[in-house]
Short mmCIF file of C-alpha atoms and ligand atoms in Angstrom, two decimals:
data_model
loop_
_atom_site.label_atom_id
_atom_site.label_comp_id
_atom_site.label_asym_id
_atom_site.label_seq_id
_atom_site.Cartn_x
_atom_site.Cartn_y
_atom_site.Cartn_z
CA MET A 1 -10.60 -117.09 61.49
CA THR A 2 -13.35 -119.30 59.50
CA ILE A 3 -15.72 -117.66 58.52
CA SER A 4 -18.87 -120.35 59.22
CA ILE A 5 -21.81 -118.76 56.80
CA GLN A 6 -20.96 -118.37 53.55
CA ASN A 7 -22.41 -116.81 50.03
CA ILE A 8 -25.40 -119.36 48.37
CA ARG A 9 -23.40 -120.37 45.52
CA GLY A 10 -23.75 -118.32 42.94
CA PHE A 11 -24.76 -115.68 44.47
CA SER A 12 -22.53 -112.75 44.41
CA ASP A 13 -21.57 -109.99 45.78
CA VAL A 14 -20.72 -106.51 44.63
CA LEU A 15 -17.28 -105.15 46.33
CA PRO A 16 -16.89 -101.44 46.50
CA ASP A 17 -13.78 -101.89 44.21
CA GLU A 18 -16.79 -103.65 42.24
CA SER A 19 -19.26 -100.45 41.86
CA PRO A 20 -18.12 -97.93 40.21
CA ALA A 21 -17.98 -100.37 36.46
CA TRP A 22 -22.32 -101.17 37.67
CA GLN A 23 -22.94 -97.89 38.20
CA PHE A 24 -21.32 -96.84 34.99
CA VAL A 25 -23.07 -99.48 33.32
CA GLU A 26 -26.80 -99.09 35.36
CA GLN A 27 -26.39 -94.88 34.21
CA THR A 28 -26.14 -95.73 30.39
CA PHE A 29 -28.67 -97.84 30.21
CA ARG A 30 -30.84 -95.41 32.82
CA HIS A 31 -30.08 -92.18 30.40
CA GLU A 32 -29.82 -93.28 27.62
CA LEU A 33 -33.06 -95.65 28.09
CA GLU A 34 -34.55 -92.17 28.78
CA ARG A 35 -33.44 -90.30 25.98
CA TYR A 36 -35.48 -92.91 23.95
CA GLY A 37 -38.42 -91.75 25.75
CA PHE A 38 -38.67 -95.11 28.37
CA ASP A 39 -39.70 -94.99 32.07
CA GLU A 40 -39.06 -96.65 34.73
CA ILE A 41 -41.21 -99.11 36.07
CA ARG A 42 -40.29 -101.24 39.46
CA LEU A 43 -41.31 -104.64 39.81
CA PRO A 44 -41.41 -107.14 42.23
CA ILE A 45 -39.03 -110.01 42.51
CA VAL A 46 -40.96 -112.71 43.13
CA GLU A 47 -44.67 -113.69 41.19
CA LYS A 48 -46.78 -116.69 41.16
CA THR A 49 -45.04 -119.46 39.55
CA ALA A 50 -48.11 -120.28 36.85
CA LEU A 51 -46.95 -116.34 35.20
CA PHE A 52 -43.42 -117.87 33.82
CA SER A 53 -44.36 -121.15 33.44
CA ARG A 54 -47.23 -119.64 31.11
CA SER A 55 -45.52 -117.45 29.81
CA ILE A 56 -42.18 -118.14 29.39
CA GLY A 57 -43.01 -121.91 27.89
CA GLU A 58 -43.13 -125.36 29.95
CA VAL A 59 -40.46 -126.75 27.94
CA THR A 60 -38.08 -124.10 28.11
CA ASP A 61 -34.53 -124.54 29.95
CA ILE A 62 -35.58 -121.96 32.40
CA VAL A 63 -39.07 -123.43 33.31
CA GLU A 64 -37.87 -127.12 32.85
CA LYS A 65 -34.71 -127.13 35.34
CA GLU A 66 -33.64 -123.47 36.33
CA MET A 67 -36.59 -121.71 38.77
CA TYR A 68 -35.99 -121.07 41.73
CA THR A 69 -39.57 -122.03 42.67
CA PHE A 70 -40.90 -122.43 46.54
CA THR A 71 -43.92 -122.92 48.64
CA ASP A 72 -44.75 -119.97 50.81
CA ARG A 73 -46.62 -119.49 54.12
CA ASN A 74 -49.62 -119.78 52.59
CA GLY A 75 -49.32 -123.14 50.47
CA ASP A 76 -49.00 -120.95 47.20
CA SER A 77 -46.41 -121.74 44.92
CA LEU A 78 -44.35 -118.47 43.97
CA THR A 79 -40.82 -117.66 42.10
CA LEU A 80 -37.64 -115.82 42.09
CA ARG A 81 -38.09 -114.04 38.64
CA PRO A 82 -36.21 -115.58 36.38
CA GLU A 83 -36.49 -112.81 33.45
CA GLY A 84 -38.56 -109.28 33.74
CA THR A 85 -40.88 -109.88 30.63
CA ALA A 86 -43.46 -111.89 31.97
CA GLY A 87 -43.58 -109.15 35.62
CA CYS A 88 -43.90 -106.43 33.01
CA VAL A 89 -46.72 -107.82 30.74
CA ARG A 90 -48.12 -108.47 34.56
CA ALA A 91 -48.56 -104.90 35.55
CA ALA A 92 -48.53 -103.19 32.64
CA LEU A 93 -52.08 -105.29 32.13
CA GLN A 94 -53.28 -105.70 35.58
CA ARG A 95 -52.56 -101.45 35.73
CA GLY A 96 -54.09 -101.02 32.73
CA LEU A 97 -51.00 -99.38 31.39
CA LEU A 98 -52.27 -100.53 27.76
CA HIS A 99 -55.46 -99.66 27.89
CA ASN A 100 -55.15 -96.24 24.49
CA ALA A 101 -51.91 -96.33 25.10
CA GLN A 102 -48.61 -96.94 24.17
CA PRO A 103 -45.70 -97.27 26.75
CA ARG A 104 -42.42 -98.06 26.59
CA LEU A 105 -41.12 -99.17 29.66
CA TRP A 106 -37.74 -100.08 31.76
CA TYR A 107 -36.66 -101.81 34.69
CA ALA A 108 -33.89 -103.25 35.94
CA GLY A 109 -32.38 -105.75 38.86
CA PRO A 110 -31.80 -109.54 40.04
CA MET A 111 -32.98 -112.05 38.07
CA PHE A 112 -32.45 -116.03 38.91
CA ARG A 113 -32.04 -119.23 37.35
CA HIS A 114 -30.15 -122.27 38.69
CA GLU A 115 -27.79 -122.67 36.04
CA ARG A 116 -24.44 -124.27 36.06
CA PRO A 117 -22.18 -120.95 37.86
CA GLN A 118 -19.32 -120.40 36.21
CA LYS A 119 -17.49 -116.83 33.89
CA GLY A 120 -20.98 -114.85 32.91
CA ARG A 121 -23.53 -117.38 33.78
CA TYR A 122 -24.20 -117.26 38.07
CA ARG A 123 -27.74 -117.73 40.02
CA GLN A 124 -28.32 -114.80 40.43
CA PHE A 125 -27.59 -112.06 37.96
CA HIS A 126 -29.10 -109.08 36.43
CA GLN A 127 -30.77 -107.09 34.02
CA VAL A 128 -31.55 -103.93 32.53
CA GLY A 129 -34.65 -104.96 30.41
CA ALA A 130 -36.48 -102.82 27.87
CA GLU A 131 -40.21 -103.14 27.14
CA ALA A 132 -42.11 -101.29 24.44
CA PHE A 133 -45.91 -101.78 23.64
CA GLY A 134 -48.19 -101.52 20.96
CA VAL A 135 -46.73 -100.75 18.29
CA PRO A 136 -46.35 -103.35 15.54
CA GLY A 137 -43.07 -102.16 13.26
CA PRO A 138 -40.87 -102.56 11.26
CA ASP A 139 -40.52 -98.92 13.22
CA VAL A 140 -39.71 -99.69 17.05
CA ASP A 141 -38.06 -102.54 16.09
CA ALA A 142 -35.21 -100.78 14.43
CA GLU A 143 -35.52 -98.28 16.65
CA LEU A 144 -35.15 -100.29 19.97
CA ILE A 145 -31.81 -102.05 17.72
CA LEU A 146 -30.36 -98.93 17.52
CA LEU A 147 -30.67 -97.90 21.34
CA SER A 148 -28.87 -100.59 22.42
CA GLY A 149 -26.00 -100.01 19.63
CA ARG A 150 -26.30 -96.52 21.14
CA ILE A 151 -25.62 -98.18 24.72
CA LEU A 152 -23.08 -100.46 24.07
CA ARG A 153 -21.19 -97.37 22.51
CA ALA A 154 -22.12 -95.56 25.79
CA LEU A 155 -19.97 -98.18 27.62
CA GLY A 156 -16.91 -97.68 25.48
CA LEU A 157 -17.47 -101.35 23.86
CA ARG A 158 -16.59 -101.96 20.21
CA ASP A 159 -16.21 -105.68 19.68
CA VAL A 160 -20.00 -106.18 19.77
CA THR A 161 -21.80 -107.62 16.60
CA LEU A 162 -25.09 -107.33 16.53
CA GLU A 163 -26.74 -110.43 14.98
CA ILE A 164 -30.15 -110.20 13.37
CA ASN A 165 -32.84 -113.00 12.50
CA ASN A 166 -36.99 -112.99 11.75
CA LEU A 167 -39.05 -115.98 13.38
CA GLY A 168 -42.21 -115.40 11.38
CA THR A 169 -45.54 -115.86 12.34
CA SER A 170 -46.24 -119.32 14.25
CA GLU A 171 -47.35 -121.08 11.34
CA THR A 172 -43.91 -120.52 9.59
CA ARG A 173 -42.31 -121.22 12.47
CA ALA A 174 -44.71 -124.81 12.93
CA ARG A 175 -44.19 -125.70 9.37
CA TYR A 176 -40.19 -125.37 10.04
CA ARG A 177 -40.91 -127.33 12.87
CA ASP A 178 -42.19 -129.99 10.99
CA ASP A 179 -39.38 -129.99 8.52
CA LEU A 180 -36.83 -129.71 11.37
CA ILE A 181 -38.08 -132.78 13.63
CA LYS A 182 -37.87 -134.91 10.52
CA HIS A 183 -34.41 -133.44 9.44
CA PHE A 184 -32.96 -134.16 13.26
CA GLN A 185 -35.24 -137.58 13.26
CA ALA A 186 -33.29 -138.89 10.33
CA HIS A 187 -29.48 -137.53 12.00
CA ALA A 188 -31.19 -138.65 15.26
CA GLU A 189 -27.23 -140.46 16.22
CA HIS A 190 -25.77 -137.06 16.66
CA LEU A 191 -28.03 -135.56 18.52
CA ASP A 192 -27.21 -134.83 22.53
CA ASP A 193 -29.82 -135.77 25.24
CA ASP A 194 -31.39 -131.93 25.85
CA ALA A 195 -31.71 -132.58 21.70
CA ARG A 196 -33.60 -135.68 22.04
CA ARG A 197 -35.73 -134.49 24.85
CA ARG A 198 -36.82 -131.64 22.98
CA LEU A 199 -36.81 -132.81 19.54
CA HIS A 200 -40.66 -133.03 19.85
CA SER A 201 -41.18 -129.97 22.16
CA ASN A 202 -39.09 -127.71 21.49
CA PRO A 203 -37.01 -128.65 18.19
CA LEU A 204 -36.02 -124.46 17.43
CA ARG A 205 -34.24 -124.43 20.49
CA ILE A 206 -31.77 -127.38 19.30
CA LEU A 207 -31.13 -125.19 16.98
CA ASP A 208 -29.63 -122.65 19.99
CA SER A 209 -27.38 -125.91 21.03
CA LYS A 210 -23.69 -124.91 22.33
CA ASN A 211 -22.90 -128.49 21.84
CA PRO A 212 -19.47 -128.67 19.79
CA ALA A 213 -20.69 -132.00 18.69
CA MET A 214 -23.61 -130.79 16.97
CA ALA A 215 -22.89 -128.15 15.32
CA GLU A 216 -22.69 -130.15 12.43
CA VAL A 217 -26.24 -131.82 12.28
CA ILE A 218 -27.36 -127.35 12.94
CA ALA A 219 -25.52 -126.39 10.17
CA SER A 220 -27.39 -128.70 7.49
CA ALA A 221 -30.85 -128.35 8.70
CA PRO A 222 -32.86 -126.30 7.28
CA ASP A 223 -32.77 -122.64 6.86
CA LEU A 224 -36.01 -120.92 8.64
CA LEU A 225 -35.33 -117.92 6.21
CA ASP A 226 -37.02 -119.90 3.46
CA TYR A 227 -40.14 -120.80 5.01
CA MET A 228 -40.89 -117.14 5.48
CA ASP A 229 -43.92 -115.81 4.52
CA ALA A 230 -44.33 -112.94 2.50
CA GLU A 231 -45.14 -110.35 5.39
CA ALA A 232 -43.17 -111.22 7.52
CA GLN A 233 -40.43 -111.34 5.01
CA ALA A 234 -41.53 -108.14 4.47
CA HIS A 235 -40.88 -107.16 8.37
CA PHE A 236 -37.59 -108.47 8.02
CA THR A 237 -37.01 -106.03 4.61
CA ALA A 238 -38.00 -102.67 6.45
CA VAL A 239 -36.08 -103.22 9.58
CA ARG A 240 -33.18 -104.54 7.62
CA ALA A 241 -33.45 -100.74 5.35
CA MET A 242 -33.88 -98.80 8.71
CA LEU A 243 -30.69 -100.19 9.90
CA GLU A 244 -29.16 -99.61 6.73
CA ALA A 245 -30.25 -96.08 6.09
CA THR A 246 -28.98 -95.22 9.78
CA GLY A 247 -25.68 -96.93 9.34
CA GLN A 248 -26.41 -100.13 12.10
CA ALA A 249 -24.53 -102.92 10.94
CA TYR A 250 -25.29 -106.51 10.94
CA ARG A 251 -25.18 -109.69 10.42
CA VAL A 252 -28.22 -111.76 9.70
CA ASN A 253 -28.29 -115.05 11.60
CA SER A 254 -30.85 -117.98 10.70
CA ARG A 255 -30.09 -120.26 13.41
CA LEU A 256 -30.84 -117.14 16.01
CA VAL A 257 -33.73 -118.20 18.10
CA ARG A 258 -34.65 -116.94 21.47
CA GLY A 259 -34.98 -119.43 24.68
CA LEU A 260 -37.96 -118.53 25.66
CA ASP A 261 -41.45 -119.38 23.43
CA TYR A 262 -42.85 -116.36 23.38
CA TYR A 263 -40.95 -114.98 20.53
CA GLY A 264 -41.89 -114.44 17.12
CA SER A 265 -40.86 -112.49 13.90
CA THR A 266 -37.82 -109.72 14.70
CA VAL A 267 -35.33 -111.08 17.20
CA PHE A 268 -31.82 -110.20 17.78
CA GLU A 269 -28.69 -110.06 19.79
CA TRP A 270 -25.37 -108.19 20.41
CA VAL A 271 -22.46 -110.64 21.12
CA SER A 272 -18.97 -110.22 22.39
CA GLU A 273 -15.94 -111.86 20.90
CA HIS A 274 -14.06 -111.89 24.54
CA LEU A 275 -16.46 -113.48 26.20
CA GLY A 276 -15.83 -117.09 24.67
CA ALA A 277 -19.45 -118.87 25.51
CA GLN A 278 -21.26 -116.33 27.58
CA GLY A 279 -20.89 -113.70 24.86
CA THR A 280 -24.47 -112.44 24.94
CA VAL A 281 -24.61 -109.18 26.37
CA LEU A 282 -27.50 -107.98 25.26
CA ALA A 283 -31.11 -109.82 23.57
CA GLY A 284 -34.78 -108.83 22.36
CA GLY A 285 -37.17 -109.45 20.08
CA ARG A 286 -40.52 -109.28 19.37
CA TYR A 287 -43.31 -110.77 21.38
CA ASP A 288 -46.94 -109.67 19.65
CA ALA A 289 -48.49 -112.79 20.89
CA LEU A 290 -48.16 -112.37 25.04
CA VAL A 291 -49.78 -110.36 25.98
CA GLU A 292 -52.78 -111.26 24.77
CA MET A 293 -52.25 -115.20 26.40
CA MET A 294 -51.86 -113.53 29.19
CA GLY A 295 -55.47 -112.42 29.36
CA GLY A 296 -55.09 -108.34 27.36
CA ARG A 297 -56.00 -107.59 24.41
CA ALA A 298 -54.40 -108.44 21.14
CA THR A 299 -51.10 -105.75 21.70
CA PRO A 300 -47.45 -106.11 19.64
CA ALA A 301 -44.55 -105.71 21.85
CA ILE A 302 -40.80 -105.91 21.93
CA GLY A 303 -38.03 -105.82 24.02
CA PHE A 304 -34.42 -106.66 24.81
CA ALA A 305 -32.38 -107.69 28.28
CA ALA A 306 -28.88 -106.94 29.02
CA GLY A 307 -27.22 -109.14 31.23
CA ILE A 308 -25.06 -106.60 33.47
CA GLU A 309 -22.62 -109.04 34.98
CA ARG A 310 -20.82 -109.15 31.15
CA LEU A 311 -21.32 -105.92 30.41
CA VAL A 312 -19.12 -105.17 33.85
CA SER A 313 -16.85 -107.34 33.01
CA LEU A 314 -16.29 -106.07 29.33
CA VAL A 315 -16.09 -101.80 30.60
CA GLU A 316 -13.41 -103.09 32.91
CA ALA A 317 -11.33 -105.70 29.97
CA ALA A 318 -12.28 -102.12 27.37
CA GLY A 319 -10.99 -99.62 30.42
CA SER A 320 -13.85 -97.09 30.10
CA VAL A 321 -15.21 -96.99 33.45
CA PRO A 322 -14.89 -93.22 34.60
CA ASP A 323 -13.32 -92.58 37.35
CA LYS A 324 -14.43 -92.40 40.72
CA THR A 325 -14.23 -89.41 42.51
CA THR A 326 -12.49 -90.68 45.54
CA THR A 327 -12.64 -89.03 49.21
CA GLN A 328 -11.21 -85.10 48.14
CA ALA A 329 -10.73 -83.87 52.14
CA TYR A 330 -10.10 -86.01 54.99
CA LEU A 331 -10.29 -84.24 58.59
CA ILE A 332 -8.23 -84.58 61.50
CA MET A 333 -8.41 -83.96 64.85
CA THR A 334 -5.56 -83.36 67.60
CA GLU A 335 -7.55 -84.00 70.01
CA PRO A 336 -10.83 -86.05 69.82
CA THR A 337 -13.03 -83.20 71.98
CA LEU A 338 -12.56 -81.36 69.01
CA ALA A 339 -15.02 -83.96 67.63
CA GLN A 340 -17.68 -81.42 67.41
CA ASN A 341 -15.99 -78.78 65.89
CA ALA A 342 -14.56 -81.60 63.07
CA LEU A 343 -18.24 -82.84 61.88
CA ALA A 344 -20.08 -78.66 61.94
CA ILE A 345 -16.79 -77.73 59.66
CA ALA A 346 -17.71 -81.24 57.31
CA GLU A 347 -21.30 -80.43 58.02
CA SER A 348 -20.41 -76.95 56.33
CA LEU A 349 -18.40 -78.31 53.84
CA ARG A 350 -20.63 -80.09 52.26
CA THR A 351 -23.74 -77.94 51.88
CA GLN A 352 -21.51 -75.35 50.70
CA MET A 353 -19.88 -77.81 48.31
CA PRO A 354 -22.04 -80.19 47.17
CA THR A 355 -19.91 -82.63 45.23
CA LEU A 356 -16.91 -82.60 47.61
CA ARG A 357 -16.25 -85.67 49.63
CA VAL A 358 -14.76 -85.06 52.82
CA GLN A 359 -14.40 -87.69 55.58
CA VAL A 360 -14.22 -87.21 59.05
CA ASN A 361 -11.22 -89.36 60.87
CA MET A 362 -13.53 -91.80 63.39
CA GLY A 363 -12.47 -93.08 66.56
CA GLY A 364 -9.51 -91.00 67.08
CA GLY A 365 -6.06 -91.73 67.01
CA SER A 366 -2.58 -90.45 67.09
CA MET A 367 -1.40 -87.77 64.22
CA LYS A 368 0.59 -90.47 62.71
CA SER A 369 -2.07 -92.98 62.37
CA GLN A 370 -5.10 -90.38 61.33
CA LEU A 371 -2.94 -89.76 58.40
CA ARG A 372 -2.19 -92.48 57.27
CA ARG A 373 -6.02 -93.23 56.87
CA ALA A 374 -6.27 -89.96 54.97
CA ASP A 375 -3.58 -90.91 53.02
CA ARG A 376 -5.14 -95.14 52.02
CA SER A 377 -8.79 -93.20 52.01
CA GLY A 378 -6.96 -91.16 48.33
CA ALA A 379 -7.61 -87.84 49.87
CA ALA A 380 -5.41 -85.26 48.10
CA PHE A 381 -5.44 -82.83 51.32
CA ALA A 382 -6.10 -84.28 54.92
CA LEU A 383 -7.52 -80.85 56.66
CA ILE A 384 -5.66 -80.46 60.51
CA LEU A 385 -7.50 -78.77 63.65
CA GLY A 386 -6.00 -78.07 66.51
CA PRO A 387 -7.28 -76.72 69.40
CA SER A 388 -5.64 -73.53 69.06
CA GLU A 389 -6.48 -72.93 65.29
CA ALA A 390 -10.81 -74.05 66.41
CA ALA A 391 -9.61 -71.13 68.98
CA ALA A 392 -9.54 -68.93 66.25
CA GLY A 393 -12.09 -70.04 63.28
CA GLU A 394 -8.22 -71.87 60.96
CA ILE A 395 -7.98 -74.78 59.97
CA ASN A 396 -4.87 -76.35 58.50
CA ILE A 397 -4.08 -78.38 54.96
CA LYS A 398 -1.70 -81.05 54.33
CA ASP A 399 -1.07 -81.75 50.49
CA LEU A 400 -1.02 -85.45 50.93
CA ARG A 401 0.04 -86.08 46.95
CA GLY A 402 1.96 -82.36 45.75
CA GLU A 403 4.72 -80.48 46.72
CA THR A 404 2.67 -77.84 48.95
CA GLU A 405 4.12 -77.00 52.04
CA GLN A 406 1.11 -77.24 54.95
CA TYR A 407 -0.30 -73.65 55.77
CA THR A 408 -3.50 -72.46 57.70
CA VAL A 409 -6.27 -70.35 56.40
CA ALA A 410 -9.66 -69.29 57.64
CA ILE A 411 -12.76 -71.72 57.93
CA ASP A 412 -14.83 -69.66 56.06
CA ARG A 413 -12.26 -69.30 53.53
CA LEU A 414 -12.03 -73.07 52.66
CA PRO A 415 -14.73 -73.15 49.70
CA ALA A 416 -12.74 -71.07 48.15
CA VAL A 417 -8.96 -72.93 48.59
CA LEU A 418 -10.59 -76.22 48.17
CA SER A 419 -12.38 -75.69 45.00
CA SER A 420 -8.93 -74.48 43.71
CA PHE A 421 -6.47 -77.22 44.90
CA ASP A 422 -10.19 -79.51 42.67
CA SER A 423 -8.94 -77.80 39.52
CA ARG A 424 -5.49 -78.15 39.86
P1 LIG B 1 -27.53 -117.63 27.22
O1 LIG B 1 -27.87 -118.23 26.18
O2 LIG B 1 -26.79 -117.14 27.55
O3 LIG B 1 -27.94 -118.72 28.23
P2 LIG B 1 -30.37 -116.08 27.51
O4 LIG B 1 -31.14 -116.36 25.96
O5 LIG B 1 -30.85 -117.78 28.65
O6 LIG B 1 -28.76 -116.59 27.54
P3 LIG B 1 -32.22 -114.09 28.24
O7 LIG B 1 -32.68 -114.85 29.14
O8 LIG B 1 -32.15 -113.64 26.25
O9 LIG B 1 -30.41 -115.04 27.81
O10 LIG B 1 -31.78 -112.98 29.32
C1 LIG B 1 -30.63 -112.01 28.55
C2 LIG B 1 -29.42 -111.38 28.56
O11 LIG B 1 -29.45 -111.91 30.47
C3 LIG B 1 -28.04 -112.72 28.27
O12 LIG B 1 -27.90 -112.08 27.07
C4 LIG B 1 -27.19 -112.76 28.99
O13 LIG B 1 -26.05 -111.45 28.99
C5 LIG B 1 -27.90 -112.92 30.67
N1 LIG B 1 -28.22 -113.73 31.56
C6 LIG B 1 -29.14 -114.85 31.20
N2 LIG B 1 -28.77 -115.92 31.81
C7 LIG B 1 -27.43 -115.37 32.52
C8 LIG B 1 -26.98 -115.45 33.65
N3 LIG B 1 -27.41 -116.92 34.45
N4 LIG B 1 -25.86 -115.63 34.05
C9 LIG B 1 -25.47 -114.01 33.35
N5 LIG B 1 -25.90 -113.41 32.83
C10 LIG B 1 -27.04 -114.39 32.54
MG1 LIG B 2 -29.72 -119.51 29.15
#
């Protein structure tokens, strides 16, 4: 059989055997974010195109060539969100959340970028993001980094390392930019097409290039940290001191710049060695200018976003995903006419045992085929209902995994019996 319509390239299905890892990652983020005082915000997946082109920056990979932009039936230019910060800031401003408040918000969901699909890089991918508004730092910078470290530890990931940098103020970046352009112009023969194109519009982004042919010209470029003014220096020193005071190891990477224009001051990334070129699992930074740029009152802010697909593949490799509770009981009936008794028994069990996973055999079948389905469901035991048991208010229990012989119990004793199975 050929299926006539397939998925779109770069848009994946998460199959049932993969969902425990997804749930583990998502629940861990939710749990830890809530513990640090973050509240969930749910945002639209589609926004006006201008929201992204203005906030992310016109001369970025995302805005130049990665956005899923379309004109809707009203003639408006709309875009599938490529990241979450712009929409979060839009909502916070529009709904007055920043008014006399310092909200801490988190969100999760799909993002869309038209990139070249490969391991760890998809066109629909998922992020959990967190944004903290109204605090100039450095305390909140350090806390956000510590929070992200805690989440990665809770996920059982040990081989991830923290890199930090400080992009300084827009004035220092402007001076640095000029010198960078001079440096790259002097070595123009080593630049690739992307770098040449960006030389004047976004030279800092060249530092972020993953092209090995440019490693040398990047390594010999001037160092951003040499340009830092006293205020940025003090901020960076304070963040570092707070990390050190809490025992959080880090590496200063002065080549660490973020792909989006709105970042300044503190930036950080958590990187795994196990993912090849797609090694960054969580990245964030300060964006003090964005809220004002989008029409609000000047409001300092910092946030991060984590890539769920990359984390899922790491937790799977690390074996840290908790076992899923499989079906515990599978209810079989010897006659199709017993279906209503079976449903009633299962309903009553679910009411009495809130964590029990019980499946009722549907669609009939011989005893043999029902038992085969029971086995495949992963159930620990089968409950077998025949007409005489139904009449007597009883049911048979067959141990599918252990040695115990099949036996009969009163239906109202089932919860007690099943609990004892549970704890063996
Ligand atoms: P990269 O350098 O890997 O392209 P980025 O700087 O574009 O990342 P951000 O916009 O900061 O990434 O997004 C935060 C995180 O989201 C990344 O660190 C990564 O884990 C994940 N991510 C980004 N783009 C993709 C993608 N196309 N597919 C899967 N995950 C992604
Ligand atoms: Mg990218």
